[in-house]
mmCIF file of C-alpha atoms and ligand atoms in Angstrom:
data_model
loop_
_atom_site.group_PDB
_atom_site.id
_atom_site.type_symbol
_atom_site.label_atom_id
_atom_site.label_comp_id
_atom_site.label_asym_id
_atom_site.label_seq_id
_atom_site.Cartn_x
_atom_site.Cartn_y
_atom_site.Cartn_z
ATOM 1 C CA MET A 560 2.653 17.927 -8.159
ATOM 2 C CA ASP A 561 2.033 14.290 -7.430
ATOM 3 C CA PRO A 562 -1.034 13.236 -9.444
ATOM 4 C CA ARG A 563 -1.285 9.897 -7.660
ATOM 5 C CA LEU A 564 -2.440 11.510 -4.424
ATOM 6 C CA ASN A 565 -5.661 12.645 -6.078
ATOM 7 C CA ILE A 566 -6.730 9.207 -7.218
ATOM 8 C CA ILE A 567 -6.157 7.159 -4.058
ATOM 9 C CA ASN A 568 -9.482 7.775 -2.350
ATOM 10 C CA LYS A 569 -11.264 7.231 -5.634
ATOM 11 C CA ARG A 570 -9.664 3.787 -5.738
ATOM 12 C CA LEU A 571 -11.100 3.150 -2.272
ATOM 13 C CA GLU A 572 -14.536 4.639 -2.824
ATOM 14 C CA ASN A 573 -16.320 1.305 -3.213
ATOM 15 C CA ILE A 574 -14.863 -0.128 -0.033
ATOM 16 C CA LYS A 575 -17.134 0.067 2.990
ATOM 17 C CA ARG A 576 -14.513 -0.238 5.718
ATOM 18 C CA VAL A 577 -10.746 0.034 5.745
ATOM 19 C CA ILE A 578 -9.120 -1.572 8.785
ATOM 20 C CA ALA A 579 -5.401 -1.258 9.479
ATOM 21 C CA VAL A 580 -4.100 -3.998 11.777
ATOM 22 C CA SER A 581 -1.278 -2.355 13.668
ATOM 23 C CA GLY A 582 0.454 -2.273 17.054
ATOM 24 C CA GLY A 583 3.846 -0.745 17.592
ATOM 25 C CA LYS A 584 6.038 -3.799 17.998
ATOM 26 C CA GLY A 585 7.130 -6.507 15.599
ATOM 27 C CA GLY A 586 6.405 -10.181 16.086
ATOM 28 C CA ILE A 587 3.232 -9.714 18.122
ATOM 29 C CA GLY A 588 0.871 -11.244 15.561
ATOM 30 C CA LYS A 589 -0.261 -8.353 13.374
ATOM 31 C CA SER A 590 0.115 -10.340 10.171
ATOM 32 C CA GLN A 591 -1.430 -13.396 11.725
ATOM 33 C CA THR A 592 -4.392 -11.336 12.919
ATOM 34 C CA ALA A 593 -4.809 -9.524 9.608
ATOM 35 C CA ALA A 594 -4.804 -12.802 7.677
ATOM 36 C CA ALA A 595 -7.186 -14.517 10.109
ATOM 37 C CA LEU A 596 -9.490 -11.507 10.125
ATOM 38 C CA ALA A 597 -9.613 -11.548 6.331
ATOM 39 C CA GLN A 598 -10.262 -15.292 6.346
ATOM 40 C CA TYR A 599 -12.964 -15.024 8.971
ATOM 41 C CA LEU A 600 -14.769 -12.197 7.169
ATOM 42 C CA SER A 601 -14.580 -14.020 3.882
ATOM 43 C CA MET A 602 -16.111 -17.104 5.530
ATOM 44 C CA GLN A 603 -18.983 -14.866 6.649
ATOM 45 C CA ASN A 604 -19.542 -14.037 2.965
ATOM 46 C CA TYR A 605 -18.173 -10.542 3.151
ATOM 47 C CA ARG A 606 -16.176 -9.258 0.195
ATOM 48 C CA VAL A 607 -12.675 -8.876 1.578
ATOM 49 C CA GLY A 608 -9.379 -7.436 0.440
ATOM 50 C CA LEU A 609 -6.039 -7.900 2.196
ATOM 51 C CA LEU A 610 -3.214 -5.450 1.575
ATOM 52 C CA ASP A 611 0.229 -6.212 2.958
ATOM 53 C CA LEU A 612 2.045 -2.935 3.532
ATOM 54 C CA ASP A 613 4.973 -4.412 5.420
ATOM 55 C CA PHE A 614 7.455 -3.897 2.607
ATOM 56 C CA CYS A 615 10.474 -4.903 4.649
ATOM 57 C CA GLY A 616 8.920 -8.069 6.027
ATOM 58 C CA PRO A 617 5.925 -9.057 3.909
ATOM 59 C CA SER A 618 4.280 -12.059 5.584
ATOM 60 C CA SER A 619 0.608 -12.278 4.620
ATOM 61 C CA HIS A 620 1.340 -14.368 1.540
ATOM 62 C CA LEU A 621 3.345 -16.829 3.627
ATOM 63 C CA ILE A 622 0.611 -17.192 6.221
ATOM 64 C CA LEU A 623 -2.070 -17.760 3.597
ATOM 65 C CA GLY A 624 0.163 -19.825 1.313
ATOM 66 C CA ILE A 625 -0.243 -17.476 -1.618
ATOM 67 C CA ASP A 626 2.142 -18.063 -4.469
ATOM 68 C CA ASP A 627 1.912 -18.715 -8.203
ATOM 69 C CA VAL A 628 -0.506 -15.848 -8.694
ATOM 70 C CA PHE A 629 0.096 -12.396 -10.107
ATOM 71 C CA PRO A 630 -2.114 -9.306 -10.420
ATOM 72 C CA GLU A 631 -3.819 -8.819 -13.759
ATOM 73 C CA GLU A 632 -3.495 -5.538 -15.594
ATOM 74 C CA ASP A 633 -6.691 -3.774 -16.500
ATOM 75 C CA MET A 634 -6.596 0.016 -16.395
ATOM 76 C CA GLY A 635 -4.452 -0.472 -13.301
ATOM 77 C CA ILE A 636 -3.735 -3.696 -11.482
ATOM 78 C CA LEU A 637 -6.339 -6.093 -10.154
ATOM 79 C CA PRO A 638 -5.581 -7.960 -6.931
ATOM 80 C CA PRO A 639 -5.800 -11.701 -7.547
ATOM 81 C CA LEU A 640 -8.603 -13.493 -5.720
ATOM 82 C CA VAL A 641 -7.083 -16.232 -3.573
ATOM 83 C CA GLY A 642 -9.264 -18.361 -1.316
ATOM 84 C CA GLY A 643 -11.989 -15.713 -1.337
ATOM 85 C CA ILE A 644 -9.601 -12.854 -0.512
ATOM 86 C CA HIS A 645 -8.505 -10.129 -2.933
ATOM 87 C CA PHE A 646 -4.822 -9.898 -2.195
ATOM 88 C CA MET A 647 -2.125 -7.296 -2.857
ATOM 89 C CA SER A 648 1.471 -7.224 -1.676
ATOM 90 C CA ILE A 649 4.858 -5.890 -2.713
ATOM 91 C CA THR A 650 5.987 -9.483 -2.883
ATOM 92 C CA PHE A 651 4.365 -9.747 -6.310
ATOM 93 C CA PHE A 652 6.938 -7.245 -7.519
ATOM 94 C CA SER A 653 9.967 -8.070 -5.411
ATOM 95 C CA GLY A 654 9.538 -11.759 -6.160
ATOM 96 C CA GLY A 655 10.390 -12.983 -2.681
ATOM 97 C CA GLN A 656 13.666 -11.087 -2.668
ATOM 98 C CA PRO A 657 14.487 -8.312 -0.205
ATOM 99 C CA ALA A 658 13.402 -4.761 -1.015
ATOM 100 C CA PRO A 659 15.768 -2.576 1.019
ATOM 101 C CA LEU A 660 13.881 0.735 0.984
ATOM 102 C CA ARG A 661 14.371 3.884 3.003
ATOM 103 C CA GLY A 662 11.424 5.727 4.579
ATOM 104 C CA GLY A 663 10.666 8.130 1.757
ATOM 105 C CA GLU A 664 10.794 5.364 -0.781
ATOM 106 C CA ILE A 665 8.481 3.205 1.288
ATOM 107 C CA SER A 666 6.048 6.112 1.171
ATOM 108 C CA ASN A 667 6.457 6.403 -2.558
ATOM 109 C CA ALA A 668 5.866 2.699 -3.071
ATOM 110 C CA ILE A 669 2.783 2.784 -0.824
ATOM 111 C CA ILE A 670 1.396 5.703 -2.817
ATOM 112 C CA GLU A 671 2.040 3.842 -6.074
ATOM 113 C CA ILE A 672 0.308 0.671 -4.878
ATOM 114 C CA LEU A 673 -2.684 2.625 -3.585
ATOM 115 C CA ALA A 674 -2.922 4.651 -6.796
ATOM 116 C CA ILE A 675 -2.815 1.777 -9.259
ATOM 117 C CA THR A 676 -4.659 -1.018 -7.419
ATOM 118 C CA ARG A 677 -8.291 -1.338 -8.463
ATOM 119 C CA TRP A 678 -10.007 -3.171 -5.633
ATOM 120 C CA GLY A 679 -13.564 -3.143 -6.874
ATOM 121 C CA PRO A 680 -16.429 -3.208 -4.381
ATOM 122 C CA LEU A 681 -15.450 -4.618 -0.972
ATOM 123 C CA ASP A 682 -17.053 -4.781 2.446
ATOM 124 C CA PHE A 683 -13.663 -4.795 4.163
ATOM 125 C CA LEU A 684 -10.118 -3.946 3.203
ATOM 126 C CA ILE A 685 -7.742 -5.279 5.840
ATOM 127 C CA ILE A 686 -4.235 -3.814 5.922
ATOM 128 C CA ASP A 687 -1.340 -5.753 7.403
ATOM 129 C CA MET A 688 0.822 -2.946 8.779
ATOM 130 C CA PRO A 689 4.557 -2.937 9.466
ATOM 131 C CA PRO A 690 5.667 -2.357 13.075
ATOM 132 C CA GLY A 691 6.032 1.153 14.395
ATOM 133 C CA THR A 692 4.388 4.492 13.833
ATOM 134 C CA GLY A 693 6.781 5.605 11.122
ATOM 135 C CA ASP A 694 6.191 6.539 7.501
ATOM 136 C CA PRO A 695 3.815 3.704 6.547
ATOM 137 C CA THR A 696 1.474 4.337 9.471
ATOM 138 C CA LEU A 697 1.511 8.077 8.940
ATOM 139 C CA ASP A 698 0.953 7.560 5.221
ATOM 140 C CA VAL A 699 -2.012 5.287 5.741
ATOM 141 C CA ILE A 700 -3.488 7.946 8.042
ATOM 142 C CA ARG A 701 -2.678 10.761 5.621
ATOM 143 C CA LEU A 702 -3.784 9.048 2.427
ATOM 144 C CA MET A 703 -6.698 6.780 3.322
ATOM 145 C CA GLU A 704 -9.528 9.010 4.452
ATOM 146 C CA ARG A 705 -11.715 6.434 6.160
ATOM 147 C CA VAL A 706 -9.135 4.190 7.807
ATOM 148 C CA GLU A 707 -9.828 2.643 11.232
ATOM 149 C CA PHE A 708 -7.190 0.947 13.364
ATOM 150 C CA LEU A 709 -7.251 -2.356 15.159
ATOM 151 C CA LEU A 710 -4.275 -2.706 17.478
ATOM 152 C CA VAL A 711 -2.588 -5.906 18.533
ATOM 153 C CA THR A 712 -0.426 -6.304 21.613
ATOM 154 C CA THR A 713 0.901 -9.131 23.738
ATOM 155 C CA PRO A 714 0.449 -9.233 27.524
ATOM 156 C CA SER A 715 4.061 -8.133 27.912
ATOM 157 C CA ARG A 716 4.642 -4.698 29.374
ATOM 158 C CA VAL A 717 7.176 -4.116 26.638
ATOM 159 C CA ALA A 718 4.509 -4.484 23.949
ATOM 160 C CA GLN A 719 1.896 -2.596 25.952
ATOM 161 C CA GLU A 720 4.070 0.470 26.337
ATOM 162 C CA VAL A 721 4.561 0.689 22.587
ATOM 163 C CA MET A 722 0.857 0.049 21.965
ATOM 164 C CA LYS A 723 -0.051 2.897 24.321
ATOM 165 C CA LYS A 724 2.199 5.252 22.402
ATOM 166 C CA GLU A 725 0.521 4.326 19.160
ATOM 167 C CA LEU A 726 -2.902 4.813 20.740
ATOM 168 C CA SER A 727 -1.887 8.256 21.800
ATOM 169 C CA VAL A 728 -0.711 9.167 18.284
ATOM 170 C CA LEU A 729 -3.979 7.871 16.816
ATOM 171 C CA ARG A 730 -6.020 9.769 19.372
ATOM 172 C CA GLU A 731 -4.191 12.999 18.693
ATOM 173 C CA LEU A 732 -4.846 12.582 14.976
ATOM 174 C CA HIS A 733 -8.526 11.701 15.599
ATOM 175 C CA ILE A 734 -8.271 8.302 13.946
ATOM 176 C CA PRO A 735 -10.951 5.794 14.976
ATOM 177 C CA VAL A 736 -9.659 2.808 16.947
ATOM 178 C CA ILE A 737 -11.852 -0.290 16.867
ATOM 179 C CA GLY A 738 -10.066 -1.724 19.871
ATOM 180 C CA VAL A 739 -7.071 -3.684 21.069
ATOM 181 C CA LEU A 740 -6.586 -7.405 20.764
ATOM 182 C CA GLU A 741 -4.323 -9.197 23.219
ATOM 183 C CA ASN A 742 -2.373 -11.964 21.508
ATOM 184 C CA MET A 743 -0.099 -14.787 22.687
ATOM 185 C CA LYS A 744 -1.635 -14.976 26.122
ATOM 186 C CA ILE A 745 0.174 -17.516 28.308
ATOM 187 C CA LYS A 746 -0.866 -16.712 31.877
ATOM 188 C CA ASN A 747 -4.403 -16.283 33.107
ATOM 189 C CA ASN A 748 -4.495 -12.573 33.642
ATOM 190 C CA SER A 749 -5.115 -10.025 30.858
ATOM 191 C CA PRO A 750 -3.070 -6.968 31.718
ATOM 192 C CA THR A 751 -4.206 -5.285 28.504
ATOM 193 C CA GLU A 752 -7.755 -5.040 29.803
ATOM 194 C CA GLU A 753 -6.581 -3.112 32.858
ATOM 195 C CA VAL A 754 -4.347 -0.848 30.829
ATOM 196 C CA LEU A 755 -7.190 0.008 28.451
ATOM 197 C CA ALA A 756 -9.796 0.603 31.140
ATOM 198 C CA GLY A 757 -8.249 3.951 31.929
ATOM 199 C CA LEU A 758 -7.903 4.931 28.292
ATOM 200 C CA GLN A 759 -11.472 4.433 27.088
ATOM 201 C CA VAL A 760 -10.424 2.165 24.269
ATOM 202 C CA PRO A 761 -12.353 -1.087 23.744
ATOM 203 C CA PHE A 762 -10.585 -4.261 24.825
ATOM 204 C CA LEU A 763 -11.568 -6.807 22.195
ATOM 205 C CA GLY A 764 -10.361 -9.960 23.927
ATOM 206 C CA SER A 765 -7.417 -12.333 24.219
ATOM 207 C CA ILE A 766 -6.018 -15.046 22.018
ATOM 208 C CA ASP A 767 -3.937 -17.766 23.651
ATOM 209 C CA PHE A 768 -0.502 -18.766 22.530
ATOM 210 C CA ASP A 769 -1.302 -21.481 19.991
ATOM 211 C CA GLU A 770 1.317 -24.219 19.739
ATOM 212 C CA ASP A 771 -0.269 -25.670 16.603
ATOM 213 C CA LEU A 772 -0.233 -22.445 14.633
ATOM 214 C CA GLU A 773 3.190 -22.910 13.094
ATOM 215 C CA ASP A 774 2.235 -26.181 11.446
ATOM 216 C CA ALA A 775 -0.854 -24.636 9.896
ATOM 217 C CA LEU A 776 0.975 -21.749 8.224
ATOM 218 C CA GLY A 777 0.566 -21.678 4.468
ATOM 219 C CA ASN A 778 -2.527 -23.886 4.500
ATOM 220 C CA THR A 779 -5.841 -22.042 4.685
ATOM 221 C CA ASP A 780 -7.898 -25.083 5.695
ATOM 222 C CA LYS A 781 -5.549 -25.927 8.530
ATOM 223 C CA LEU A 782 -5.491 -22.292 9.608
ATOM 224 C CA LEU A 783 -9.270 -22.180 9.843
ATOM 225 C CA ALA A 784 -9.106 -25.118 12.229
ATOM 226 C CA THR A 785 -6.544 -23.512 14.549
ATOM 227 C CA GLY A 786 -7.324 -22.237 18.007
ATOM 228 C CA PHE A 787 -6.095 -18.823 16.859
ATOM 229 C CA VAL A 788 -8.741 -18.447 14.165
ATOM 230 C CA LYS A 789 -11.462 -19.966 16.350
ATOM 231 C CA GLN A 790 -10.717 -17.597 19.215
ATOM 232 C CA LEU A 791 -10.545 -14.618 16.902
ATOM 233 C CA GLY A 792 -13.888 -15.695 15.421
ATOM 234 C CA GLN A 793 -15.474 -15.820 18.881
ATOM 235 C CA ILE A 794 -14.113 -12.406 19.733
ATOM 236 C CA LEU A 795 -15.438 -10.953 16.489
ATOM 237 C CA ALA A 796 -18.836 -12.615 16.856
ATOM 238 C CA HIS A 797 -19.247 -11.035 20.283
ATOM 239 C CA SER A 798 -17.967 -7.619 19.374
ATOM 240 C CA GLN A 799 -19.816 -4.863 17.626
ATOM 241 C CA MET A 800 -16.899 -4.440 15.341
ATOM 242 C CA ILE A 801 -18.609 -6.070 12.404
ATOM 243 C CA SER A 802 -22.129 -4.862 11.929
ATOM 244 C CA MET B 788 -1.749 -1.262 -19.165
ATOM 245 C CA HIS B 789 -1.501 0.277 -15.719
ATOM 246 C CA GLU B 790 -0.589 3.395 -17.704
ATOM 247 C CA TRP B 791 -4.366 3.915 -17.610
ATOM 248 C CA ALA B 792 -4.406 4.276 -13.847
ATOM 249 C CA LEU B 793 -1.649 6.881 -13.988
ATOM 250 C CA ALA B 794 -3.287 8.719 -16.907
ATOM 251 C CA GLU B 795 -6.482 8.854 -14.879
ATOM 252 C CA SER B 796 -4.615 10.402 -11.951
ATOM 253 C CA ILE B 797 -3.251 13.112 -14.274
ATOM 254 C CA ILE B 798 -6.681 14.051 -15.589
ATOM 255 C CA VAL B 799 -8.292 14.009 -12.137
ATOM 256 C CA THR B 800 -5.490 16.227 -10.820
ATOM 257 C CA ILE B 801 -5.867 18.737 -13.660
ATOM 258 C CA MET B 802 -9.577 18.995 -12.881
ATOM 259 C CA LYS B 803 -8.946 19.464 -9.170
ATOM 260 C CA GLU B 804 -6.386 22.212 -9.782
ATOM 261 C CA TYR B 805 -8.691 23.888 -12.306
ATOM 262 C CA GLU B 806 -11.379 24.128 -9.636
ATOM 263 C CA LYS B 807 -9.098 24.939 -6.756
ATOM 264 C CA GLU B 808 -7.303 27.744 -8.590
ATOM 265 C CA LYS B 809 -10.586 28.941 -10.166
ATOM 266 C CA LEU B 810 -9.054 28.905 -13.637
ATOM 267 C CA SER B 811 -11.098 29.844 -16.680
ATOM 268 C CA LYS B 812 -8.651 28.309 -19.095
ATOM 269 C CA VAL B 813 -5.772 25.828 -19.070
ATOM 270 C CA PHE B 814 -3.132 26.442 -21.748
ATOM 271 C CA LYS B 815 -0.562 23.810 -21.041
ATOM 272 C CA VAL B 816 0.092 20.926 -18.671
ATOM 273 C CA THR B 817 3.637 19.607 -18.505
ATOM 274 C CA VAL B 818 3.923 16.009 -17.388
ATOM 275 C CA LYS B 819 7.294 14.461 -16.602
ATOM 276 C CA ILE B 820 7.644 10.790 -17.334
ATOM 277 C CA GLY B 821 10.490 9.221 -15.402
ATOM 278 C CA GLU B 822 12.636 6.814 -17.360
ATOM 279 C CA LEU B 823 12.783 4.307 -14.527
ATOM 280 C CA GLN B 824 9.095 3.420 -14.818
ATOM 281 C CA SER B 825 9.411 2.602 -18.561
ATOM 282 C CA ILE B 826 6.001 4.006 -19.421
ATOM 283 C CA GLU B 827 4.823 3.082 -22.917
ATOM 284 C CA LEU B 828 4.177 6.502 -24.422
ATOM 285 C CA ASP B 829 1.727 5.210 -27.043
ATOM 286 C CA ILE B 830 -0.374 3.521 -24.419
ATOM 287 C CA PHE B 831 -0.083 6.492 -22.107
ATOM 288 C CA ASN B 832 -1.268 8.903 -24.800
ATOM 289 C CA PHE B 833 -4.098 6.591 -25.748
ATOM 290 C CA ALA B 834 -5.094 6.290 -22.103
ATOM 291 C CA LEU B 835 -4.984 10.072 -21.674
ATOM 292 C CA GLU B 836 -7.205 10.456 -24.718
ATOM 293 C CA ASN B 837 -9.739 8.023 -23.282
ATOM 294 C CA MET B 838 -9.654 9.611 -19.844
ATOM 295 C CA ILE B 839 -10.213 13.017 -21.448
ATOM 296 C CA GLU B 840 -13.298 11.613 -23.116
ATOM 297 C CA LEU B 841 -14.499 10.093 -19.863
ATOM 298 C CA TYR B 842 -13.863 13.026 -17.513
ATOM 299 C CA LYS B 843 -14.196 15.936 -19.957
ATOM 300 C CA PRO B 844 -11.490 18.063 -18.301
ATOM 301 C CA PRO B 845 -10.810 21.623 -19.507
ATOM 302 C CA VAL B 846 -7.876 20.438 -21.666
ATOM 303 C CA ASP B 847 -7.385 18.273 -24.697
ATOM 304 C CA LEU B 848 -4.481 16.047 -25.568
ATOM 305 C CA ASN B 849 -2.684 18.841 -27.475
ATOM 306 C CA ASN B 850 -2.395 20.836 -24.261
ATOM 307 C CA ILE B 851 -0.694 18.014 -22.396
ATOM 308 C CA CYS B 852 3.010 17.980 -23.009
ATOM 309 C CA LEU B 853 4.888 14.815 -22.035
ATOM 310 C CA GLU B 854 8.577 15.146 -21.240
ATOM 311 C CA ILE B 855 10.869 12.217 -20.589
ATOM 312 C CA ASP B 856 12.854 12.707 -17.402
ATOM 313 C CA ARG B 857 16.268 11.037 -17.351
ATOM 314 C CA CYS B 858 16.635 8.728 -14.400
ATOM 315 C CA ILE B 859 19.598 9.547 -12.187
ATOM 316 C CA LEU B 860 20.509 7.354 -9.246
ATOM 317 C CA LYS B 861 22.823 8.289 -6.408
ATOM 318 C CA CYS B 862 24.524 5.842 -4.097
ATOM 319 C CA LYS B 863 24.091 6.624 -0.396
ATOM 320 C CA VAL B 864 27.266 4.736 0.474
ATOM 321 C CA CYS B 865 29.891 5.899 -2.052
ATOM 322 C CA ASP B 866 28.144 8.934 -3.566
ATOM 323 C CA ASN B 867 28.386 7.531 -7.084
ATOM 324 C CA HIS B 868 25.871 9.064 -9.539
ATOM 325 C CA TRP B 869 24.784 7.057 -12.531
ATOM 326 C CA ASN B 870 22.103 6.897 -15.151
ATOM 327 C CA TYR B 871 19.597 4.094 -15.152
ATOM 328 C CA ARG B 872 20.506 3.273 -18.749
ATOM 329 C CA ASP B 873 24.138 2.776 -17.825
ATOM 330 C CA THR B 874 23.405 -0.071 -15.447
ATOM 331 C CA PRO B 875 25.838 -2.712 -16.709
ATOM 332 C CA LYS B 876 23.744 -5.741 -15.865
ATOM 333 C CA LYS B 877 20.780 -5.799 -18.210
ATOM 334 C CA LEU B 878 17.550 -6.252 -16.338
ATOM 335 C CA GLU B 879 15.393 -9.261 -17.108
ATOM 336 C CA GLU B 880 11.992 -8.545 -18.634
ATOM 337 C CA ASP B 881 10.123 -9.507 -15.456
ATOM 338 C CA GLU B 882 12.428 -7.328 -13.359
ATOM 339 C CA LYS B 883 11.769 -4.412 -15.677
ATOM 340 C CA GLU B 884 8.074 -5.117 -15.470
ATOM 341 C CA ALA B 885 8.179 -5.131 -11.662
ATOM 342 C CA ILE B 886 9.982 -1.762 -11.659
ATOM 343 C CA HIS B 887 7.404 -0.535 -14.154
ATOM 344 C CA PHE B 888 4.683 -1.191 -11.565
ATOM 345 C CA ILE B 889 6.537 -0.089 -8.431
ATOM 346 C CA PRO B 890 9.735 1.816 -9.317
ATOM 347 C CA GLU B 891 11.068 1.366 -5.756
ATOM 348 C CA VAL B 892 11.647 -2.337 -6.343
ATOM 349 C CA ALA B 893 14.652 -1.101 -8.322
ATOM 350 C CA HIS B 894 16.350 -1.685 -4.970
ATOM 351 C CA THR B 895 15.644 -5.358 -5.363
ATOM 352 C CA TYR B 896 17.077 -5.702 -8.852
ATOM 353 C CA MET B 897 19.691 -2.951 -9.229
ATOM 354 C CA ARG B 898 22.951 -2.165 -7.452
ATOM 355 C CA CYS B 899 25.309 0.793 -7.335
ATOM 356 C CA THR B 900 27.533 0.556 -10.412
ATOM 357 C CA GLN B 901 30.570 1.416 -8.309
ATOM 358 C CA CYS B 902 30.288 -0.284 -4.918
ATOM 359 C CA GLY B 903 27.416 -2.709 -5.449
ATOM 360 C CA SER B 904 25.169 -1.348 -2.697
ATOM 361 C CA PRO B 905 21.361 -1.491 -2.935
ATOM 362 C CA ASP B 906 21.243 1.673 -0.814
ATOM 363 C CA PHE B 907 20.849 4.298 -3.503
ATOM 364 C CA GLU B 908 18.534 7.225 -4.026
ATOM 365 C CA ILE B 909 16.377 7.881 -7.064
ATOM 366 C CA LEU B 910 17.338 11.512 -7.594
ATOM 367 C CA GLN B 911 15.116 12.076 -10.618
ATOM 368 C CA GLY B 912 13.235 10.263 -13.325
ATOM 369 C CA ARG B 913 11.255 7.938 -11.096
ATOM 370 C CA GLY B 914 7.706 8.027 -12.427
ATOM 371 C CA VAL B 915 4.803 10.181 -13.559
ATOM 372 C CA TRP B 916 4.708 13.723 -12.223
ATOM 373 C CA ILE B 917 2.895 16.958 -13.087
ATOM 374 C CA ASP B 918 5.580 19.592 -13.511
ATOM 375 C CA SER B 919 3.285 22.532 -14.177
ATOM 376 C CA ILE B 920 -0.237 23.564 -15.069
ATOM 377 C CA GLU B 921 -0.400 26.864 -16.929
ATOM 378 C CA GLY B 922 -3.690 28.686 -17.253
ATOM 379 C CA GLU B 923 -5.534 31.926 -16.592
ATOM 380 C CA LYS B 924 -8.133 32.929 -14.038
HETATM 381 N N1 LIG C 491 -1.334 -16.660 19.268
HETATM 382 C C1 LIG C 491 -0.228 -17.139 18.705
HETATM 383 N N2 LIG C 491 0.271 -18.340 19.056
HETATM 384 C C2 LIG C 491 1.382 -18.836 18.500
HETATM 385 N N3 LIG C 491 2.096 -18.220 17.556
HETATM 386 C C3 LIG C 491 1.650 -17.027 17.141
HETATM 387 C C4 LIG C 491 0.466 -16.422 17.673
HETATM 388 N N4 LIG C 491 0.286 -15.228 17.047
HETATM 389 C C5 LIG C 491 1.289 -15.104 16.159
HETATM 390 N N5 LIG C 491 2.111 -16.180 16.204
HETATM 391 C C6 LIG C 491 3.316 -16.411 15.420
HETATM 392 O O1 LIG C 491 4.281 -15.459 15.807
HETATM 393 C C7 LIG C 491 5.061 -15.040 14.692
HETATM 394 C C8 LIG C 491 4.950 -13.535 14.498
HETATM 395 O O2 LIG C 491 3.631 -13.228 14.112
HETATM 396 P P1 LIG C 491 3.329 -12.138 12.997
HETATM 397 O O3 LIG C 491 1.864 -12.140 12.748
HETATM 398 O O4 LIG C 491 4.207 -12.337 11.832
HETATM 399 O O5 LIG C 491 3.774 -10.817 13.800
HETATM 400 P P2 LIG C 491 3.870 -9.321 13.285
HETATM 401 O O6 LIG C 491 3.133 -9.227 12.005
HETATM 402 O O7 LIG C 491 3.249 -8.524 14.387
HETATM 403 O O8 LIG C 491 5.321 -9.023 13.153
HETATM 404 C C9 LIG C 491 4.555 -15.830 13.504
HETATM 405 O O9 LIG C 491 5.348 -16.950 13.336
HETATM 406 C C10 LIG C 491 3.142 -16.223 13.931
HETATM 407 O O10 LIG C 491 2.703 -17.386 13.304
HETATM 408 MG MG1 LIG C 492 3.792 -8.612 10.113
HETATM 409 ZN ZN1 LIG C 493 28.022 2.927 -4.237
#
């Protein structure tokens, strides 16, 4: 009997909303969105946590320039507070080196992190998800009772097809979907909006391809000034997502 | 000190099972402690004691039996089996500490003793596990 499973939702009980930023494909801006969402919410004076569950390609710490901090131990582990965000990632334990894990072990590591991390009271816990609808996604759904999903896609049909598959899995499992964000828009049209119209899933808006983003990575002040964060902020301000 | 978080999960689980199985009494709870996680038994016992005080479960410390579970690793590539203690390269303290928190990061710091692959399985002795709860209805 795995005792850890019985403590996970207790660890999350003082968190108002748990939002998993997902979207089937890799490289579409899930991590970027999760980090910017956490930053934006923290700027609005919400209490925010950010959990990077992409064990094979942890990125949140790189985007936010988090290094030189480590969780404190106090009847569990306490996520360090960095730039107003309570942050947890496997990178604290793998020390920037690869962690080549198979599916079942990824599950086990996710369960361990969820069981021992003491978040304290939060308005939002944002989860940076790995690509795909494999073990981590199914685990988040299985283990975190109140999770909601925010999906990211690009305008490419290749990304949209994968996003639609994830939507259909989430729908079948009755998991709330806040909506879909279209990222890296280059042309004027927003194919995502059309795709979603038939599916009764909210289209949140589009974010343009931002040429200046790369130079801002690792620097929270620069990030806040990017078009990416500004556009995401506008989308969030006009949506009912945060209320 | 994250032994406390794991001790808490043990006590909460005992209480859940007690209710679910409608037990009137719990005689013995056997908890396996995997070697790989290097749990400090003194701290773990102390944490259990405190959690018992906090949650008031239908057991006391004497009913909880801790058993160390040898850690056996099995290479997926060459099928080599070896014991965690026989790893030739001694782990650094911070590596041990990382494995203590998340045993799976063993894949970051350990390699198969025969072929050097990081693709091995933790067959047993990973972490904290409830082996059995004995009681009566
Ligand atoms: N709108 C955008 N404009 C420019 N670059 C972007 C944009 N969104 C994301 N990126 C960049 O694309 C890369 C992949 O993004 P990332 O968030 O890591 O994707 P994922 O987490 O989905 O794999 C990163 O280098 C990121 O900075
Ligand atoms: Mg990512
Ligand atoms: Zn081998």
